[in-house]
Amino acid sequence: MNFHTAAPKIAPRILCIGMPVRDLTFRVRGVPGRGSKENATHFEEICGGNALNAAIAIVRLGGRASVCGPIGDARETASRYMFEKMGHEGIDAKHIVHMPGLVTPISTIMIDPTGERTIVTFRDPELWKVRLPSAEILLHDCAAILTESRCAEFCTDLCAEARRRGIPVIVDVDRAMSLREGLLTASSHLVFSSEPLQETADVTDDGQALQKIAKLTPSFLAGTRGPRGTIWLNEQGELEETPAFPVHTVDTLGAGDVFHGAFALAITERRELRDALRFASAAAALKCTRFGGAFAAPQRTEVEELLGQHQSQDQGARPARGSQ
């Protein structure tokens, strides 16, 4: 069966749960050491955060996205700017919850000549006390949920309800999780970054970490490793590997979020997992070739073109080496 041709004709709506962030980005020749100074070669203020970045990618790739989660006081200039940017991108922001008296999360981001980013972020602890709209409101016309693992405290019950309704729940895991974390079972897909994957499993090998976590959850499991590609477990519990696309990287900011957004969209389009991972990898690779965080996310035609150029690599994933 061709899952792509079976995709729904109306663009799926993906609910992205997380904390929008005000990003202050600086391009630098080198990250300054302790007590030193460094002149930036470029500055730009953008809005970011895992969920918002993923939503940008989803819309640019042809899906529909709504963002839900806490943000600072409605009187903040920063939050008004962020709503304007989301509106311009076509993102539904009506379910974002203003938290009176609180500050919208803010990050200082330094991007060096290799494209690597160094980030310092402030998130007010009170933001985690947010109360989201009801499940009936949020899950109406919802094809999938994509959430940040850090938001488990206020979204796990909603994710569990979504799973009861047969709605996919994709979790972007960029911090270590407890092995008793509710999202382990209130999810359908868990996509880890390499470091939190190893920290969660307390294992220093990505493949062994996935296999350990697989004993605790029925969810699909994968680990992203930047230019080393993605390692994942197939339906038989075997390790497979999806290679990354070789590109000239200038800015990695938001690349992981673009990956997760593209992957979530591919899942709603009923692509096979191998194809979904290749689609996500292509979208993330293209983003890395441009400055601007997730605002450098590619359009659908660009991703399809890159996939076409590497069609010979799409015949199947390689067995994962060194992780058996």
CSV table of C-alpha atoms in Angstrom, one decimal:
chain,number,residue,atom,x,y,z
A,1,MET,CA,0.0,0.0,0.0
A,2,ASN,CA,1.3,3.5,-0.9
A,3,PHE,CA,0.7,5.3,2.4
A,4,HIS,CA,1.6,8.7,0.9
A,5,THR,CA,-1.1,8.5,-1.7
A,6,ALA,CA,-3.5,7.5,1.0
A,7,ALA,CA,-2.9,10.7,2.9
A,8,PRO,CA,-5.9,12.8,3.7
A,9,LYS,CA,-6.7,15.6,1.2
A,10,ILE,CA,-7.3,18.2,3.9
A,11,ALA,CA,-4.1,19.2,5.6
A,12,PRO,CA,-3.8,17.6,9.0
A,13,ARG,CA,-3.9,19.9,12.1
A,14,ILE,CA,-1.1,19.2,14.6
A,15,LEU,CA,-1.3,20.5,18.1
A,16,CYS,CA,2.1,21.6,19.2
A,17,ILE,CA,2.4,21.9,23.0
A,18,GLY,CA,5.3,23.8,24.5
A,19,MET,CA,6.6,27.2,25.7
A,20,PRO,CA,7.2,29.9,23.1
A,21,VAL,CA,10.6,31.6,23.6
A,22,ARG,CA,12.0,35.0,22.8
A,23,ASP,CA,15.3,34.2,21.1
A,24,LEU,CA,18.1,36.8,21.0
A,25,THR,CA,20.6,35.4,18.4
A,26,PHE,CA,24.2,36.5,17.9
A,27,ARG,CA,26.6,35.3,15.3
A,28,VAL,CA,30.1,35.2,16.9
A,29,ARG,CA,33.6,34.2,15.8
A,30,GLY,CA,33.9,32.1,18.9
A,31,VAL,CA,32.0,31.5,22.1
A,32,PRO,CA,33.6,33.7,24.7
A,33,GLY,CA,35.3,32.1,27.7
A,34,ARG,CA,34.5,32.8,31.3
A,35,GLY,CA,35.1,36.5,32.1
A,36,SER,CA,35.9,37.4,28.5
A,37,LYS,CA,34.1,39.5,25.8
A,38,GLU,CA,33.3,38.8,22.2
A,39,ASN,CA,31.9,41.1,19.5
A,40,ALA,CA,29.0,39.7,17.5
A,41,THR,CA,29.0,39.9,13.7
A,42,HIS,CA,25.2,39.8,13.5
A,43,PHE,CA,22.2,40.2,15.8
A,44,GLU,CA,18.6,39.2,15.2
A,45,GLU,CA,15.6,38.8,17.5
A,46,ILE,CA,13.2,35.9,16.6
A,47,CYS,CA,10.7,33.8,18.4
A,48,GLY,CA,11.4,30.2,19.1
A,49,GLY,CA,11.0,27.3,21.4
A,50,ASN,CA,10.6,23.7,20.4
A,51,ALA,CA,6.9,23.7,19.8
A,52,LEU,CA,6.7,27.0,18.0
A,53,ASN,CA,9.7,26.1,15.8
A,54,ALA,CA,8.1,22.8,14.9
A,55,ALA,CA,4.8,24.6,14.1
A,56,ILE,CA,6.6,26.8,11.6
A,57,ALA,CA,8.1,23.7,9.9
A,58,ILE,CA,4.7,22.0,9.8
A,59,VAL,CA,2.9,24.9,8.1
A,60,ARG,CA,5.7,25.4,5.6
A,61,LEU,CA,5.6,21.8,4.7
A,62,GLY,CA,1.9,21.9,4.0
A,63,GLY,CA,0.3,21.0,7.3
A,64,ARG,CA,-1.8,23.0,9.8
A,65,ALA,CA,-0.4,23.8,13.2
A,66,SER,CA,-1.7,25.3,16.4
A,67,VAL,CA,0.4,26.1,19.4
A,68,CYS,CA,-0.7,25.6,23.0
A,69,GLY,CA,1.2,26.4,26.2
A,70,PRO,CA,2.1,29.1,28.7
A,71,ILE,CA,3.5,32.5,27.7
A,72,GLY,CA,4.2,35.7,29.7
A,73,ASP,CA,1.8,38.5,30.7
A,74,ALA,CA,-0.4,39.8,27.8
A,75,ARG,CA,1.0,43.3,28.3
A,76,GLU,CA,4.5,42.2,27.4
A,77,THR,CA,5.9,43.7,24.2
A,78,ALA,CA,7.7,40.5,23.5
A,79,SER,CA,4.5,38.4,23.5
A,80,ARG,CA,2.7,40.7,21.2
A,81,TYR,CA,5.6,40.5,18.7
A,82,MET,CA,5.5,36.7,18.9
A,83,PHE,CA,1.8,36.5,18.2
A,84,GLU,CA,2.4,38.8,15.2
A,85,LYS,CA,5.1,36.4,13.9
A,86,MET,CA,2.9,33.3,14.4
A,87,GLY,CA,0.0,35.0,12.6
A,88,HIS,CA,2.3,35.8,9.7
A,89,GLU,CA,3.3,32.2,9.5
A,90,GLY,CA,-0.3,31.0,9.5
A,91,ILE,CA,0.0,29.3,12.9
A,92,ASP,CA,-3.1,29.1,15.1
A,93,ALA,CA,-2.2,30.7,18.5
A,94,LYS,CA,-5.6,31.0,20.1
A,95,HIS,CA,-4.8,28.2,22.7
A,96,ILE,CA,-1.7,29.9,24.1
A,97,VAL,CA,-2.3,30.8,27.7
A,98,HIS,CA,-1.1,34.2,29.0
A,99,MET,CA,0.3,34.0,32.6
A,100,PRO,CA,-0.4,37.3,34.4
A,101,GLY,CA,2.7,38.9,35.9
A,102,LEU,CA,5.1,36.4,34.4
A,103,VAL,CA,7.9,36.8,31.8
A,104,THR,CA,7.9,35.0,28.5
A,105,PRO,CA,10.8,32.6,28.3
A,106,ILE,CA,13.9,34.2,26.8
A,107,SER,CA,17.1,32.8,25.3
A,108,THR,CA,20.5,34.2,24.4
A,109,ILE,CA,21.9,32.2,21.6
A,110,MET,CA,25.4,32.4,20.2
A,111,ILE,CA,26.1,30.8,16.8
A,112,ASP,CA,29.7,30.1,15.9
A,113,PRO,CA,31.2,29.7,12.3
A,114,THR,CA,30.5,26.0,12.3
A,115,GLY,CA,26.8,26.6,12.8
A,116,GLU,CA,26.8,25.2,16.3
A,117,ARG,CA,24.7,27.1,18.9
A,118,THR,CA,25.3,27.8,22.5
A,119,ILE,CA,22.1,28.7,24.5
A,120,VAL,CA,21.3,30.2,27.8
A,121,THR,CA,17.5,30.2,28.6
A,122,PHE,CA,15.4,31.6,31.4
A,123,ARG,CA,12.0,30.0,32.0
A,124,ASP,CA,10.0,31.3,35.0
A,125,PRO,CA,9.2,28.2,37.2
A,126,GLU,CA,5.6,29.6,37.6
A,127,LEU,CA,5.0,28.9,33.9
A,128,TRP,CA,4.6,25.2,34.8
A,129,LYS,CA,1.5,25.9,36.8
A,130,VAL,CA,-0.5,26.7,33.6
A,131,ARG,CA,-3.9,25.2,33.1
A,132,LEU,CA,-4.5,24.3,29.4
A,133,PRO,CA,-7.9,24.4,27.8
A,134,SER,CA,-10.0,21.3,28.0
A,135,ALA,CA,-9.3,18.1,26.0
A,136,GLU,CA,-12.6,18.6,24.1
A,137,ILE,CA,-11.4,21.9,22.9
A,138,LEU,CA,-7.8,21.0,22.1
A,139,LEU,CA,-8.4,17.6,20.5
A,140,HIS,CA,-11.2,18.8,18.2
A,141,ASP,CA,-10.0,18.3,14.6
A,142,CYS,CA,-6.6,17.2,16.0
A,143,ALA,CA,-4.6,14.8,13.8
A,144,ALA,CA,-1.6,14.5,16.2
A,145,ILE,CA,0.0,16.1,19.2
A,146,LEU,CA,3.7,17.1,19.2
A,147,THR,CA,5.0,18.1,22.6
A,148,GLU,CA,8.2,19.0,24.4
A,149,SER,CA,9.1,16.4,27.1
A,150,ARG,CA,9.7,19.3,29.6
A,151,CYS,CA,6.0,20.0,29.4
A,152,ALA,CA,5.0,16.6,30.9
A,153,GLU,CA,3.8,18.3,34.1
A,154,PHE,CA,0.9,20.0,32.4
A,155,CYS,CA,0.2,17.9,29.3
A,156,THR,CA,0.5,14.2,30.2
A,157,ASP,CA,-3.2,13.8,31.0
A,158,LEU,CA,-4.1,15.4,27.7
A,159,CYS,CA,-1.7,13.2,25.8
A,160,ALA,CA,-3.1,10.1,27.5
A,161,GLU,CA,-6.6,11.1,26.4
A,162,ALA,CA,-5.4,11.6,22.9
A,163,ARG,CA,-4.0,8.1,22.8
A,164,ARG,CA,-7.3,6.8,24.1
A,165,ARG,CA,-8.9,8.4,21.1
A,166,GLY,CA,-6.3,6.9,18.7
A,167,ILE,CA,-4.5,10.2,18.1
A,168,PRO,CA,-0.7,10.0,17.7
A,169,VAL,CA,1.4,11.7,20.3
A,170,ILE,CA,5.0,12.5,19.3
A,171,VAL,CA,7.3,13.6,22.1
A,172,ASP,CA,10.4,15.7,21.5
A,173,VAL,CA,12.8,14.5,24.2
A,174,ASP,CA,15.6,17.0,24.7
A,175,ARG,CA,16.2,16.5,28.4
A,176,ALA,CA,16.6,13.3,30.5
A,177,MET,CA,13.3,11.7,31.4
A,178,SER,CA,12.5,9.6,34.5
A,179,LEU,CA,11.9,5.9,33.7
A,180,ARG,CA,8.6,6.4,35.5
A,181,GLU,CA,7.7,9.4,33.3
A,182,GLY,CA,4.0,9.3,32.3
A,183,LEU,CA,4.8,10.3,28.7
A,184,LEU,CA,6.6,7.0,28.2
A,185,THR,CA,3.2,5.4,28.0
A,186,ALA,CA,1.1,8.4,27.0
A,187,SER,CA,2.8,8.7,23.7
A,188,SER,CA,3.0,6.8,20.4
A,189,HIS,CA,6.4,8.1,19.3
A,190,LEU,CA,9.4,9.2,21.4
A,191,VAL,CA,12.2,10.9,19.6
A,192,PHE,CA,15.2,11.6,21.7
A,193,SER,CA,18.3,13.7,21.2
A,194,SER,CA,21.4,11.5,21.8
A,195,GLU,CA,22.6,13.0,25.1
A,196,PRO,CA,19.2,12.8,26.9
A,197,LEU,CA,18.6,9.4,25.4
A,198,GLN,CA,21.8,8.1,27.1
A,199,GLU,CA,21.0,10.0,30.3
A,200,THR,CA,17.5,8.6,30.5
A,201,ALA,CA,18.6,5.0,30.1
A,202,ASP,CA,21.9,5.5,32.1
A,203,VAL,CA,23.7,3.8,29.2
A,204,THR,CA,26.4,5.4,27.0
A,205,ASP,CA,25.4,3.7,23.8
A,206,ASP,CA,22.4,5.0,21.8
A,207,GLY,CA,21.3,1.6,20.5
A,208,GLN,CA,21.5,-0.1,23.9
A,209,ALA,CA,19.7,2.9,25.5
A,210,LEU,CA,16.8,2.5,23.0
A,211,GLN,CA,16.6,-1.2,23.7
A,212,LYS,CA,16.5,-0.6,27.5
A,213,ILE,CA,13.7,2.0,27.2
A,214,ALA,CA,11.8,-0.2,24.8
A,215,LYS,CA,11.1,-2.6,27.7
A,216,LEU,CA,9.1,0.2,29.4
A,217,THR,CA,7.0,1.6,26.6
A,218,PRO,CA,5.1,0.4,23.5
A,219,SER,CA,6.0,3.7,21.7
A,220,PHE,CA,8.2,4.0,18.6
A,221,LEU,CA,11.7,4.9,19.8
A,222,ALA,CA,14.4,6.9,17.9
A,223,GLY,CA,17.5,8.9,18.7
A,224,THR,CA,18.7,11.8,16.6
A,225,ARG,CA,22.4,12.4,16.3
A,226,GLY,CA,22.9,15.4,14.1
A,227,PRO,CA,25.2,14.7,11.2
A,228,ARG,CA,25.5,11.0,12.3
A,229,GLY,CA,21.8,10.5,11.4
A,230,THR,CA,19.0,8.8,13.3
A,231,ILE,CA,19.0,5.4,15.1
A,232,TRP,CA,15.7,3.7,15.7
A,233,LEU,CA,13.9,0.5,16.5
A,234,ASN,CA,11.7,-1.2,13.9
A,235,GLU,CA,8.6,-3.2,14.6
A,236,GLN,CA,10.7,-6.3,15.3
A,237,GLY,CA,12.7,-4.4,17.9
A,238,GLU,CA,15.8,-4.4,15.6
A,239,LEU,CA,18.1,-1.3,15.4
A,240,GLU,CA,18.1,0.5,12.2
A,241,GLU,CA,19.8,3.7,11.0
A,242,THR,CA,18.7,6.5,8.8
A,243,PRO,CA,21.6,8.6,7.5
A,244,ALA,CA,21.7,12.4,7.6
A,245,PHE,CA,21.9,14.4,4.5
A,246,PRO,CA,25.4,15.9,3.9
A,247,VAL,CA,25.0,19.7,3.7
A,248,HIS,CA,27.1,22.8,4.4
A,249,THR,CA,25.9,23.8,7.9
A,250,VAL,CA,25.8,27.5,8.9
A,251,ASP,CA,23.1,27.5,11.6
A,252,THR,CA,21.8,24.5,13.6
A,253,LEU,CA,19.4,26.6,15.7
A,254,GLY,CA,15.9,25.0,15.4
A,255,ALA,CA,17.1,22.1,13.3
A,256,GLY,CA,15.9,19.5,15.8
A,257,ASP,CA,12.5,21.2,16.1
A,258,VAL,CA,12.1,21.2,12.3
A,259,PHE,CA,12.9,17.5,12.3
A,260,HIS,CA,10.2,16.8,14.9
A,261,GLY,CA,7.7,19.0,13.1
A,262,ALA,CA,8.4,17.3,9.8
A,263,PHE,CA,8.3,13.8,11.4
A,264,ALA,CA,4.9,14.5,13.1
A,265,LEU,CA,3.5,15.7,9.8
A,266,ALA,CA,4.7,12.7,8.0
A,267,ILE,CA,3.1,10.4,10.6
A,268,THR,CA,-0.3,12.2,10.1
A,269,GLU,CA,0.2,11.6,6.3
A,270,ARG,CA,0.6,7.9,7.1
A,271,ARG,CA,4.1,7.6,5.7
A,272,GLU,CA,6.0,4.5,6.7
A,273,LEU,CA,8.4,5.1,9.5
A,274,ARG,CA,11.5,4.8,7.3
A,275,ASP,CA,10.1,7.4,4.9
A,276,ALA,CA,8.9,9.7,7.7
A,277,LEU,CA,12.5,9.8,9.2
A,278,ARG,CA,14.0,10.5,5.8
A,279,PHE,CA,11.5,13.3,5.2
A,280,ALA,CA,12.3,14.8,8.6
A,281,SER,CA,16.0,14.5,8.1
A,282,ALA,CA,15.8,16.3,4.7
A,283,ALA,CA,13.8,19.1,6.2
A,284,ALA,CA,16.3,19.5,9.1
A,285,ALA,CA,19.3,19.4,6.8
A,286,LEU,CA,17.9,22.2,4.6
A,287,LYS,CA,17.2,24.3,7.6
A,288,CYS,CA,20.9,24.0,8.7
A,289,THR,CA,22.0,25.6,5.4
A,290,ARG,CA,20.4,28.9,6.3
A,291,PHE,CA,20.5,31.4,9.2
A,292,GLY,CA,17.3,32.3,11.1
A,293,GLY,CA,16.4,29.4,13.4
A,294,ALA,CA,13.2,27.8,12.4
A,295,PHE,CA,12.3,30.8,10.2
A,296,ALA,CA,14.8,29.2,7.8
A,297,ALA,CA,12.7,26.0,7.6
A,298,PRO,CA,12.2,24.8,4.0
A,299,GLN,CA,9.1,24.6,1.9
A,300,ARG,CA,7.7,21.2,0.9
A,301,THR,CA,9.0,21.4,-2.7
A,302,GLU,CA,12.5,21.9,-1.5
A,303,VAL,CA,12.3,18.8,0.7
A,304,GLU,CA,10.9,16.7,-2.0
A,305,GLU,CA,13.6,17.9,-4.4
A,306,LEU,CA,16.4,17.0,-1.9
A,307,LEU,CA,14.8,13.6,-1.4
A,308,GLY,CA,14.7,13.0,-5.1
A,309,GLN,CA,18.4,13.9,-5.4
A,310,HIS,CA,19.2,11.2,-2.9
A,311,GLN,CA,16.6,8.6,-4.0
A,312,SER,CA,19.3,5.9,-4.2
A,313,GLN,CA,19.8,6.2,-0.4
A,314,ASP,CA,16.1,5.7,0.2
A,315,GLN,CA,16.0,2.0,-0.7
A,316,GLY,CA,16.2,1.0,2.9
A,317,ALA,CA,17.9,1.9,6.2
A,318,ARG,CA,21.2,0.4,7.1
A,319,PRO,CA,21.6,-1.9,10.1
A,320,ALA,CA,22.9,0.1,13.0
A,321,ARG,CA,26.6,-0.6,13.5
A,322,GLY,CA,28.2,-0.9,16.9
A,323,SER,CA,24.9,-1.0,18.7
A,324,GLN,CA,23.9,-4.7,18.4
